[in-house]
Amino acid sequence: MSETVTNYTARADLLNDKIILVTGAGDGIGREAAKTFAAHGATVILLGRTTAKLEAVYDEIEAAGGAKPAILPVDLSGARWEEFEYLAQGVDQEFGRLDGLLHNASLLGQRTPIANYHFATWQQVMQVNVNAAFGLTKAMLPLLEQSAAGSIIFTGSGVGLKGRAYWGAYAASKFATEGLMQVLADEVDGVSNIRVNSINPGATRTNMRAAAYPAEDPKSVAAPADIMPTYLYLMGDDSISVNGKQFNAQG
């Protein structure tokens, strides 16, 4: 059963001194989440494919008076285990721990029947949406264990809760994402200071949404800033006892 916290108001210092890694931080929801976490006191690690976009977010955070972020340019579509190990070593050397991990990066893939789906595209979507999330999580778990209250947030979707025609690998990957969240949440329950949950952002004004619904008026759906209360709640200590839950950011 899905949870909602759309009326949540975060205090200004909710994330003070927390180290939070955000994937897909160069655009859309990831960009907004990184800026929002920084505005509430966090030091944010920006992970994404395009360095120029990450640098733009870096500049926005610094201009707003946030803590100096870190940038990790990574193409998750080709990342191997050794690269995730290397990333974890870098975070360990720089910060010594990790307090939060937001898995936001995703590929949409094709909107077409399974019978027409390109095998290579299927593999790429699964790599970014599932395999990379697993690899990064596994690599960062020891650092999250060093936090007083570590939080992992996976990004789900409505089509990952009930399958829908023509959503192909994206839908299948989001079912897998929910499964990964639930398995990991069950494993850490009662034996770790880490909690694991997922967020379904809902219809949000992003480039991915525009690609999926090209005829839609972008102003008819929520802006990324509108859904940040759920992200703040799950990343901050107000959710310290919440584990294994699926949240809808728009109710």
Backbone as JSON, one array per atom type, in Angstrom:
{
  "sequence": "MSETVTNYTARADLLNDKIILVTGAGDGIGREAAKTFAAHGATVILLGRTTAKLEAVYDEIEAAGGAKPAILPVDLSGARWEEFEYLAQGVDQEFGRLDGLLHNASLLGQRTPIANYHFATWQQVMQVNVNAAFGLTKAMLPLLEQSAAGSIIFTGSGVGLKGRAYWGAYAASKFATEGLMQVLADEVDGVSNIRVNSINPGATRTNMRAAAYPAEDPKSVAAPADIMPTYLYLMGDDSISVNGKQFNAQG",
  "N": [[0.84, -1.19, 0.0], [0.58, 2.2, -0.86], [2.15, 5.16, 0.48], [1.69, 8.57, 1.58], [2.98, 11.89, 1.94], [2.38, 14.53, 1.41], [1.76, 16.93, 2.65], [3.88, 17.65, 4.15], [6.19, 19.73, 5.84], [9.41, 20.76, 5.77], [11.9, 21.57, 8.18], [14.3, 24.25, 8.12], [16.92, 23.44, 8.68], [16.97, 20.72, 8.3], [18.62, 18.83, 6.98], [21.19, 19.33, 7.8], [24.69, 19.0, 7.77], [24.6, 16.51, 6.56], [25.67, 14.07, 4.16], [24.88, 13.57, 0.91], [24.19, 11.61, -1.89], [23.17, 12.05, -5.19], [21.8, 10.61, -8.01], [21.58, 11.15, -11.56], [21.64, 13.9, -11.42], [21.84, 16.15, -12.98], [19.62, 17.16, -14.25], [16.04, 17.77, -14.41], [14.1, 16.04, -11.96], [16.19, 15.1, -10.36], [18.04, 17.21, -10.39], [16.51, 19.2, -9.12], [16.1, 17.97, -6.65], [18.73, 17.79, -5.67], [19.39, 20.52, -5.38], [17.43, 21.22, -3.52], [18.01, 19.58, -1.31], [20.53, 20.63, -0.68], [19.78, 23.22, 0.01], [18.64, 22.76, 2.42], [20.72, 22.2, 4.06], [22.47, 20.08, 3.4], [25.5, 18.51, 2.18], [25.99, 17.91, -1.09], [26.49, 15.26, -3.39], [26.92, 15.21, -6.71], [25.92, 13.18, -9.2], [26.11, 12.24, -12.53], [25.69, 12.02, -16.14], [26.46, 14.1, -17.85], [28.85, 16.44, -17.73], [28.77, 19.27, -17.97], [26.12, 19.92, -17.3], [26.06, 19.08, -14.63], [27.93, 20.83, -13.56], [26.54, 23.2, -13.84], [24.46, 22.88, -12.0], [26.0, 22.67, -9.7], [27.02, 25.3, -9.62], [24.63, 26.72, -9.19], [23.89, 25.81, -6.66], [26.03, 26.73, -5.07], [25.78, 29.49, -5.52], [23.43, 29.96, -4.2], [24.2, 29.8, -1.63], [24.72, 27.33, -0.55], [26.43, 24.38, 0.79], [29.63, 23.46, -0.54], [29.34, 21.46, -3.34], [30.08, 18.09, -4.59], [31.25, 16.64, -7.63], [30.49, 13.93, -9.71], [31.11, 12.7, -12.64], [29.57, 10.29, -14.44], [28.76, 7.72, -16.67], [26.17, 5.79, -16.45], [25.21, 3.83, -18.11], [27.27, 2.38, -19.09], [28.72, 1.61, -16.93], [30.79, -0.42, -14.88], [31.3, -2.89, -12.27], [33.77, -2.35, -11.06], [34.02, 0.36, -11.4], [32.03, 1.37, -9.74], [33.07, 0.57, -7.29], [35.33, 2.17, -7.27], [34.16, 4.72, -7.18], [32.98, 4.61, -4.63], [35.26, 4.44, -3.06], [36.33, 6.97, -3.5], [34.34, 8.64, -2.35], [34.56, 7.77, 0.27], [37.18, 8.55, 0.93], [36.95, 11.31, 0.71], [34.77, 12.06, 2.37], [34.19, 10.08, 4.32], [31.86, 8.84, 5.03], [28.42, 8.16, 4.13], [25.29, 9.66, 4.08], [22.91, 9.66, 2.7], [21.3, 8.32, -0.22], [20.03, 8.91, -3.27], [18.45, 7.34, -5.79], [17.89, 8.44, -8.75], [18.39, 8.59, -11.48], [17.28, 7.5, -14.64], [16.33, 5.68, -17.6], [14.05, 6.04, -20.3], [13.58, 4.48, -22.6], [11.96, 2.66, -25.26], [8.61, 3.4, -26.39], [6.69, 1.1, -27.2], [5.22, -1.95, -28.54], [6.05, -5.11, -26.94], [6.72, -7.04, -28.83], [7.99, -5.57, -30.77], [10.13, -4.47, -29.56], [13.46, -3.3, -29.22], [16.23, -5.32, -28.62], [18.74, -4.43, -27.71], [18.11, -1.91, -26.71], [16.42, -2.63, -24.62], [18.28, -3.92, -22.94], [19.94, -1.74, -22.3], [18.21, 0.0, -20.89], [17.58, -1.61, -18.67], [20.13, -1.83, -17.61], [20.8, 0.82, -16.76], [18.57, 1.55, -15.13], [18.21, -0.55, -13.31], [20.47, -2.44, -12.94], [22.68, -0.69, -12.55], [21.77, 0.77, -10.38], [21.67, -1.23, -8.45], [24.45, -1.91, -8.36], [25.65, 0.52, -7.51], [24.37, 0.89, -5.07], [25.23, -1.42, -3.62], [27.99, -0.9, -3.52], [28.04, 1.43, -1.99], [26.93, 0.75, 0.45], [28.61, 0.06, 2.75], [29.53, 2.63, 3.43], [27.16, 3.96, 3.99], [26.47, 2.59, 6.26], [28.11, 3.82, 8.05], [26.81, 6.08, 8.71], [24.74, 7.84, 11.06], [22.08, 7.6, 10.56], [21.22, 6.3, 7.89], [19.8, 6.77, 4.63], [18.22, 5.32, 1.87], [16.82, 5.98, -1.22], [14.81, 4.82, -3.73], [13.64, 5.3, -7.09], [10.47, 4.9, -8.21], [7.56, 4.03, -10.22], [4.25, 4.52, -11.52], [3.74, 2.64, -13.52], [5.31, 0.65, -12.72], [4.04, -0.6, -10.76], [1.65, -1.52, -11.65], [1.44, -3.15, -14.58], [1.55, -1.74, -17.92], [0.46, -1.49, -21.24], [2.86, -1.09, -23.85], [4.87, 0.12, -22.43], [7.08, -1.33, -21.99], [10.52, -2.0, -21.36], [10.94, 0.01, -19.49], [8.74, -0.1, -17.69], [9.08, -2.77, -16.77], [11.58, -2.51, -15.58], [11.0, -0.81, -13.48], [9.29, -2.35, -11.93], [11.23, -4.17, -11.11], [12.86, -2.43, -9.68], [11.22, -1.73, -7.48], [11.12, -4.27, -6.34], [13.83, -4.69, -5.68], [14.15, -2.64, -3.79], [12.36, -3.57, -1.78], [13.48, -6.06, -1.04], [16.04, -5.31, -0.08], [15.27, -3.57, 1.97], [14.03, -5.35, 3.71], [16.2, -6.88, 4.43], [17.82, -5.1, 5.89], [16.22, -4.41, 7.97], [15.83, -3.86, 11.32], [18.44, -4.59, 11.87], [20.23, -2.76, 11.05], [21.27, 0.71, 10.69], [20.3, 1.78, 8.46], [17.7, 2.8, 6.28], [15.29, 1.97, 3.75], [13.47, 3.01, 1.02], [10.94, 3.82, -1.5], [10.0, 6.17, -4.08], [7.29, 7.16, -6.03], [7.25, 9.5, -8.38], [5.1, 10.5, -9.87], [3.15, 12.27, -12.4], [5.28, 14.51, -13.72], [6.97, 17.53, -14.59], [9.29, 16.99, -16.68], [12.08, 16.21, -18.89], [11.96, 13.53, -19.6], [9.26, 12.93, -19.19], [8.16, 14.58, -21.16], [9.11, 13.28, -23.42], [7.76, 10.88, -23.24], [5.11, 11.68, -23.35], [4.5, 13.47, -25.75], [2.51, 15.2, -26.72], [1.43, 16.45, -24.57], [0.64, 19.26, -22.51], [3.17, 20.81, -20.84], [2.73, 22.46, -18.63], [0.54, 21.43, -17.44], [1.14, 19.51, -15.64], [2.8, 18.63, -12.53], [5.53, 20.62, -11.33], [9.01, 19.81, -10.75], [9.79, 20.96, -8.28], [7.43, 20.96, -6.85], [7.06, 18.43, -5.81], [8.92, 17.93, -3.89], [8.53, 17.78, -1.01], [8.12, 15.05, -0.22], [10.56, 13.86, -0.84], [12.29, 15.26, 0.86], [11.25, 14.49, 3.34], [11.77, 11.69, 3.4], [14.52, 11.68, 3.23], [15.39, 13.04, 5.44], [15.69, 12.99, 9.09], [13.16, 12.77, 10.18], [11.88, 10.63, 9.13], [13.0, 8.42, 10.23], [12.2, 5.95, 11.25], [10.91, 4.73, 9.19], [10.64, 2.23, 6.82], [10.99, 0.22, 3.91], [8.8, 1.12, 2.46], [6.52, 2.29, -0.08], [6.14, 5.31, -1.63], [3.89, 7.81, -2.83], [4.52, 10.71, -4.46], [2.73, 12.65, -5.15], [0.39, 12.08, -3.92]],
  "CA": [[0.0, 0.0, 0.0], [1.39, 3.41, -0.98], [2.08, 6.17, 1.52], [1.81, 9.95, 1.11], [3.33, 12.91, 2.94], [2.39, 15.74, 0.6], [1.59, 18.13, 3.48], [5.06, 17.75, 5.01], [7.0, 20.94, 5.76], [10.72, 20.49, 6.36], [12.57, 22.7, 8.81], [15.39, 24.74, 7.28], [18.17, 22.73, 8.96], [16.65, 19.28, 8.33], [19.7, 17.98, 6.46], [22.48, 19.89, 8.19], [25.86, 18.12, 7.91], [24.43, 15.23, 5.89], [26.3, 13.86, 2.87], [23.84, 12.9, 0.13], [24.52, 11.38, -3.29], [21.99, 12.07, -6.06], [22.09, 10.22, -9.39], [20.76, 11.91, -12.5], [21.54, 15.2, -10.75], [22.02, 17.26, -13.9], [18.4, 17.6, -14.91], [14.75, 17.3, -13.91], [13.87, 15.81, -10.54], [17.49, 14.98, -9.69], [18.57, 18.57, -10.23], [15.72, 19.89, -8.09], [16.36, 17.32, -5.36], [20.06, 18.19, -5.22], [19.31, 21.9, -4.92], [16.59, 21.26, -2.32], [18.79, 19.0, -0.2], [21.56, 21.6, -0.32], [19.12, 24.36, 0.66], [18.31, 22.35, 3.79], [21.94, 21.98, 4.84], [23.28, 18.92, 3.01], [26.54, 18.54, 1.17], [25.43, 17.03, -2.12], [27.37, 14.68, -4.4], [26.15, 15.24, -7.95], [26.33, 12.14, -10.14], [25.37, 12.3, -13.79], [26.43, 11.7, -17.36], [26.9, 15.29, -18.57], [29.59, 17.3, -16.8], [28.31, 20.66, -18.05], [24.88, 20.04, -16.52], [26.41, 18.97, -13.21], [28.59, 22.08, -13.19], [25.51, 24.24, -13.73], [23.8, 22.65, -10.71], [27.02, 23.05, -8.73], [27.04, 26.77, -9.54], [23.37, 27.17, -8.59], [23.94, 25.51, -5.22], [26.98, 27.66, -4.45], [25.21, 30.84, -5.6], [22.36, 30.04, -3.21], [24.81, 29.74, -0.31], [24.82, 25.96, -0.07], [27.76, 23.8, 0.96], [30.28, 23.13, -1.8], [29.02, 20.1, -3.74], [31.07, 17.32, -5.31], [30.75, 16.22, -8.94], [30.93, 12.62, -10.18], [30.62, 12.44, -13.99], [29.52, 8.84, -14.67], [27.75, 7.21, -17.6], [25.72, 4.55, -15.83], [24.89, 2.82, -19.12], [28.45, 1.55, -19.34], [29.47, 1.44, -15.68], [31.06, -1.76, -14.38], [31.43, -2.98, -10.82], [35.01, -1.71, -10.64], [33.8, 1.8, -11.35], [31.26, 1.65, -8.52], [34.03, 0.45, -6.19], [36.18, 3.37, -7.33], [33.35, 5.83, -6.69], [32.84, 4.46, -3.18], [36.56, 4.78, -2.46], [36.44, 8.42, -3.55], [33.45, 9.2, -1.34], [35.15, 7.42, 1.57], [38.35, 9.39, 1.16], [36.55, 12.72, 0.84], [33.77, 12.32, 3.42], [34.25, 9.07, 5.37], [30.54, 8.23, 5.24], [27.34, 8.64, 3.26], [24.05, 9.68, 4.86], [21.74, 9.46, 1.85], [21.51, 7.95, -1.62], [18.82, 9.01, -4.07], [18.54, 6.77, -7.13], [16.95, 9.17, -9.59], [18.71, 8.4, -12.89], [16.5, 6.47, -15.33], [16.09, 5.81, -19.04], [12.69, 5.7, -20.69], [13.54, 3.44, -23.62], [10.95, 2.81, -26.32], [7.19, 3.22, -26.13], [6.33, 0.23, -28.31], [4.89, -3.31, -28.08], [7.15, -6.02, -26.66], [7.1, -7.72, -30.06], [8.81, -4.67, -31.58], [11.14, -3.84, -28.71], [14.84, -3.59, -29.59], [16.91, -6.03, -27.54], [19.81, -3.58, -27.18], [17.48, -0.86, -25.89], [15.99, -3.3, -23.38], [19.45, -4.12, -22.09], [20.42, -0.45, -21.82], [17.28, 0.48, -19.87], [17.78, -2.43, -17.47], [21.44, -1.5, -17.06], [20.76, 2.1, -16.04], [17.5, 1.63, -14.14], [18.26, -1.62, -12.31], [21.81, -2.96, -12.63], [23.52, 0.37, -12.01], [21.25, 1.09, -9.04], [22.17, -2.31, -7.59], [25.89, -1.79, -8.19], [25.96, 1.7, -6.71], [23.91, 0.61, -3.7], [26.14, -2.39, -3.01], [29.27, -0.25, -3.26], [27.9, 2.49, -0.99], [26.37, 0.25, 1.71], [29.51, 0.24, 3.91], [29.58, 4.05, 3.79], [25.86, 4.27, 4.61], [26.52, 2.02, 7.61], [28.85, 4.74, 8.91], [25.92, 7.17, 9.06], [23.87, 7.61, 12.22], [20.73, 7.27, 10.05], [21.34, 6.31, 6.43], [18.55, 6.64, 3.88], [18.3, 5.02, 0.44], [15.55, 6.21, -1.89], [14.71, 4.38, -5.11], [12.58, 5.98, -7.83], [9.54, 3.98, -8.84], [6.63, 4.59, -11.22], [2.95, 3.87, -11.54], [3.78, 1.48, -14.41], [6.08, -0.37, -12.03], [3.14, -1.2, -9.77], [0.68, -2.23, -12.49], [1.96, -3.07, -15.94], [0.71, -1.05, -18.89], [0.91, -1.76, -22.6], [3.78, -0.23, -24.59], [5.88, 0.74, -21.56], [8.27, -2.15, -22.17], [11.59, -2.16, -20.39], [10.8, 0.98, -18.41], [7.84, -0.68, -16.69], [9.71, -3.94, -16.18], [12.67, -2.05, -14.72], [10.45, -0.22, -12.27], [8.9, -3.48, -11.1], [12.48, -4.67, -10.52], [13.3, -1.44, -8.7], [10.42, -1.94, -6.27], [11.56, -5.53, -5.75], [15.14, -4.46, -5.05], [13.89, -1.86, -2.58], [11.73, -4.4, -0.75], [14.44, -7.07, -0.58], [17.06, -4.65, 0.73], [14.62, -3.07, 3.18], [13.81, -6.48, 4.6], [17.5, -7.33, 4.92], [18.38, -4.17, 6.88], [15.23, -4.16, 9.01], [16.16, -4.28, 12.67], [19.85, -4.95, 12.05], [21.05, -1.7, 10.48], [20.77, 2.07, 10.83], [19.89, 2.2, 7.12], [16.32, 2.56, 5.87], [15.2, 1.88, 2.3], [12.1, 3.27, 0.56], [10.86, 4.26, -2.89], [9.07, 7.26, -4.38], [6.72, 7.33, -7.36], [7.09, 10.96, -8.51], [3.87, 10.87, -10.55], [3.32, 13.1, -13.6], [6.13, 15.64, -13.35], [7.47, 18.29, -15.75], [10.67, 16.64, -16.97], [12.33, 15.85, -20.28], [11.47, 12.16, -19.81], [7.81, 13.02, -19.32], [7.88, 15.16, -22.47], [9.37, 12.26, -24.43], [6.71, 9.86, -23.13], [3.82, 12.28, -23.7], [4.89, 14.65, -26.52], [1.39, 16.11, -26.98], [0.95, 16.99, -23.3], [1.05, 20.6, -22.1], [4.0, 20.65, -19.64], [2.19, 23.22, -17.5], [-0.6, 20.7, -16.87], [1.63, 18.56, -14.64], [3.56, 19.24, -11.45], [6.95, 20.93, -11.49], [9.81, 19.04, -9.8], [9.79, 21.58, -6.95], [6.17, 20.68, -6.17], [7.04, 17.09, -5.2], [10.07, 17.79, -2.99], [8.26, 17.41, 0.38], [8.31, 13.61, 0.03], [12.0, 13.6, -0.89], [12.87, 15.78, 2.1], [10.79, 13.65, 4.45], [12.45, 10.4, 3.42], [15.96, 11.85, 3.39], [15.66, 13.58, 6.76], [15.52, 12.09, 10.24], [11.76, 12.61, 10.55], [11.44, 9.32, 8.63], [14.02, 7.48, 10.68], [11.62, 4.63, 11.53], [10.17, 4.29, 8.01], [11.48, 1.33, 6.02], [10.29, -0.72, 3.05], [7.53, 1.7, 2.04], [6.43, 2.91, -1.39], [5.47, 6.6, -1.47], [3.45, 8.59, -3.98], [4.89, 12.1, -4.18], [1.6, 13.53, -5.41], [-0.84, 11.57, -3.3]],
  "C": [[0.88, 1.25, 0.0], [1.12, 4.39, 0.14], [2.16, 7.56, 0.86], [2.18, 10.87, 2.26], [3.35, 14.29, 2.27], [2.24, 17.02, 1.42], [2.79, 18.37, 4.39], [5.8, 19.06, 4.76], [8.31, 20.7, 6.49], [11.29, 21.74, 7.02], [13.84, 23.02, 8.01], [16.68, 23.94, 7.45], [18.0, 21.21, 8.96], [17.84, 18.4, 7.96], [21.09, 18.51, 6.79], [23.53, 18.81, 8.39], [25.68, 16.74, 7.27], [25.13, 15.23, 4.53], [25.35, 13.02, 2.03], [24.26, 12.82, -1.34], [23.23, 11.3, -4.1], [22.41, 11.66, -7.46], [21.12, 10.94, -10.34], [20.59, 13.34, -12.03], [21.61, 16.39, -11.69], [20.75, 17.84, -14.47], [17.17, 17.15, -14.12], [14.65, 17.16, -12.4], [15.18, 15.72, -9.77], [18.12, 16.33, -9.42], [17.83, 19.29, -9.11], [15.98, 19.3, -6.72], [17.72, 17.74, -4.81], [20.04, 19.61, -4.66], [18.5, 22.01, -3.62], [17.32, 20.69, -1.12], [19.86, 19.98, 0.27], [20.96, 22.79, 0.43], [18.74, 24.04, 2.1], [19.52, 21.84, 4.55], [22.86, 20.87, 4.4], [24.45, 19.32, 2.12], [26.16, 17.48, 0.14], [26.52, 16.56, -3.09], [26.53, 14.5, -5.67], [26.7, 14.21, -8.92], [25.46, 12.21, -11.39], [26.28, 12.07, -14.97], [27.09, 12.92, -17.99], [27.54, 16.28, -17.61], [29.07, 18.74, -16.8], [27.03, 20.88, -17.24], [25.16, 19.97, -15.03], [27.08, 20.25, -12.72], [27.59, 23.22, -13.02], [24.76, 24.11, -12.4], [24.73, 23.04, -9.57], [27.01, 24.57, -8.52], [25.77, 27.31, -8.88], [23.37, 26.95, -7.08], [24.87, 26.48, -4.5], [26.42, 29.09, -4.43], [24.12, 31.05, -4.56], [22.89, 29.94, -1.78], [24.92, 28.35, 0.28], [26.26, 25.51, 0.1], [28.32, 23.39, -0.39], [29.99, 21.69, -2.19], [30.25, 19.38, -4.3], [30.44, 16.84, -6.6], [31.35, 14.87, -9.31], [30.36, 12.38, -11.57], [30.71, 10.93, -14.29], [28.42, 8.53, -15.67], [27.32, 5.84, -17.1], [25.43, 3.46, -16.85], [26.07, 1.92, -19.43], [29.25, 1.24, -18.09], [29.59, -0.02, -15.27], [31.26, -1.72, -12.87], [32.68, -2.24, -10.32], [34.85, -0.2, -10.54], [33.0, 2.2, -10.1], [32.16, 1.54, -7.28], [34.91, 1.7, -6.11], [35.43, 4.59, -6.8], [33.22, 5.8, -5.17], [34.14, 4.82, -2.47], [36.74, 6.3, -2.42], [35.58, 9.1, -2.5], [34.01, 8.95, 0.06], [36.32, 8.33, 1.9], [37.97, 10.84, 1.42], [35.7, 12.98, 2.06], [33.76, 11.31, 4.56], [32.94, 8.38, 5.66], [29.6, 8.74, 4.17], [26.05, 8.56, 4.05], [22.81, 9.4, 4.02], [22.13, 9.13, 0.43], [20.17, 7.99, -2.34], [19.09, 8.46, -5.47], [17.47, 7.43, -8.0], [17.16, 8.9, -11.07], [17.9, 7.26, -13.49], [16.49, 6.75, -16.83], [14.67, 5.38, -19.33], [12.65, 4.53, -21.67], [12.46, 3.71, -24.65], [9.54, 2.7, -25.76], [6.64, 2.42, -27.3], [5.96, -1.15, -27.78], [6.15, -4.15, -27.85], [7.64, -6.68, -27.95], [8.03, -6.88, -30.93], [10.01, -4.09, -30.82], [12.55, -4.26, -29.13], [15.57, -4.22, -28.39], [17.98, -5.16, -26.89], [19.25, -2.46, -26.3], [17.01, -1.43, -24.57], [17.16, -3.45, -22.42], [19.95, -2.81, -21.5], [19.53, 0.11, -20.72], [17.46, -0.3, -18.56], [19.12, -2.11, -16.8], [21.38, -0.24, -16.21], [19.77, 2.06, -14.88], [17.61, 0.61, -13.02], [19.69, -2.01, -11.94], [22.72, -1.91, -12.01], [23.07, 0.76, -10.61], [21.71, 0.04, -8.04], [23.66, -2.13, -7.3], [26.28, -0.62, -7.3], [25.53, 1.49, -5.25], [24.87, -0.32, -2.98], [27.46, -1.74, -2.62], [29.19, 0.75, -2.11], [27.39, 1.99, 0.37], [27.33, 0.4, 2.89], [29.61, 1.69, 4.37], [28.28, 4.49, 4.45], [25.79, 3.71, 6.03], [27.27, 2.93, 8.58], [28.0, 5.94, 9.32], [25.11, 6.82, 10.3], [22.47, 7.21, 11.78], [20.76, 7.36, 8.53], [20.0, 6.08, 5.75], [18.84, 6.38, 2.4], [16.9, 5.2, -0.14], [15.66, 5.75, -3.34], [13.55, 5.13, -5.77], [11.73, 4.97, -8.58], [8.68, 4.68, -9.87], [5.31, 3.85, -11.1], [2.94, 2.63, -12.42], [4.69, 0.39, -13.86], [5.28, -1.02, -10.91], [2.02, -1.97, -10.46], [1.12, -2.05, -13.94], [0.99, -2.42, -16.91], [1.31, -1.25, -20.29], [1.84, -0.66, -23.12], [4.82, 0.47, -23.72], [7.12, -0.14, -21.42], [9.25, -2.23, -21.02], [11.48, -1.17, -19.23], [9.91, 0.42, -17.31], [8.48, -1.87, -16.0], [10.83, -3.54, -15.22], [12.15, -1.46, -13.42], [9.83, -1.27, -11.35], [10.13, -4.03, -10.38], [13.0, -3.72, -9.44], [12.53, -1.59, -7.39], [10.83, -3.23, -5.57], [12.9, -5.39, -5.05], [14.98, -3.68, -3.76], [13.35, -2.74, -1.46], [12.69, -5.44, -0.18], [15.47, -6.44, 0.35], [16.47, -4.13, 2.03], [14.41, -4.18, 4.18], [15.13, -6.95, 5.2], [18.06, -6.41, 6.01], [17.45, -3.95, 8.06], [15.66, -4.73, 10.35], [17.62, -4.61, 12.92], [20.79, -3.86, 11.54], [20.43, -0.34, 10.77], [20.33, 2.64, 9.49], [18.41, 1.9, 6.92], [16.22, 2.69, 4.36], [13.74, 2.04, 1.87], [12.12, 3.68, -0.91], [9.82, 5.37, -3.03], [8.6, 7.13, -5.83], [6.47, 8.82, -7.53], [5.73, 11.37, -9.08], [4.18, 11.75, -11.76], [4.06, 14.39, -13.23], [6.77, 16.24, -14.6], [8.97, 18.05, -15.96], [10.83, 16.32, -18.45], [11.83, 14.44, -20.58], [9.96, 12.15, -19.99], [7.43, 13.57, -20.69], [8.1, 14.14, -23.59], [8.28, 11.19, -24.43], [5.35, 10.38, -23.59], [4.07, 13.57, -24.49], [3.76, 15.65, -26.77], [0.89, 16.81, -25.71], [1.48, 18.41, -23.07], [1.87, 20.46, -20.83], [3.44, 21.36, -18.41], [1.02, 22.51, -16.82], [-0.17, 19.7, -15.81], [2.52, 19.28, -13.64], [4.99, 19.54, -11.86], [7.74, 20.11, -10.48], [9.8, 19.63, -8.38], [8.54, 21.23, -6.15], [6.18, 19.35, -5.41], [8.16, 16.88, -4.18], [9.73, 17.46, -1.54], [8.5, 15.93, 0.68], [9.79, 13.26, 0.05], [12.68, 14.09, 0.38], [12.49, 14.9, 3.29], [11.6, 12.36, 4.53], [13.96, 10.53, 3.6], [16.33, 12.38, 4.77], [15.31, 12.62, 7.88], [14.08, 11.97, 10.73], [11.2, 11.26, 10.09], [12.32, 8.19, 9.13], [13.49, 6.07, 10.96], [10.87, 4.05, 10.34], [11.07, 3.45, 7.11], [10.6, 0.4, 5.18], [8.97, -0.2, 2.51], [7.64, 2.29, 0.63], [5.58, 4.16, -1.25], [5.05, 7.18, -2.82], [3.67, 10.06, -3.67], [3.74, 13.08, -4.39], [0.29, 13.0, -4.85], [-1.59, 10.62, -4.19]]
}
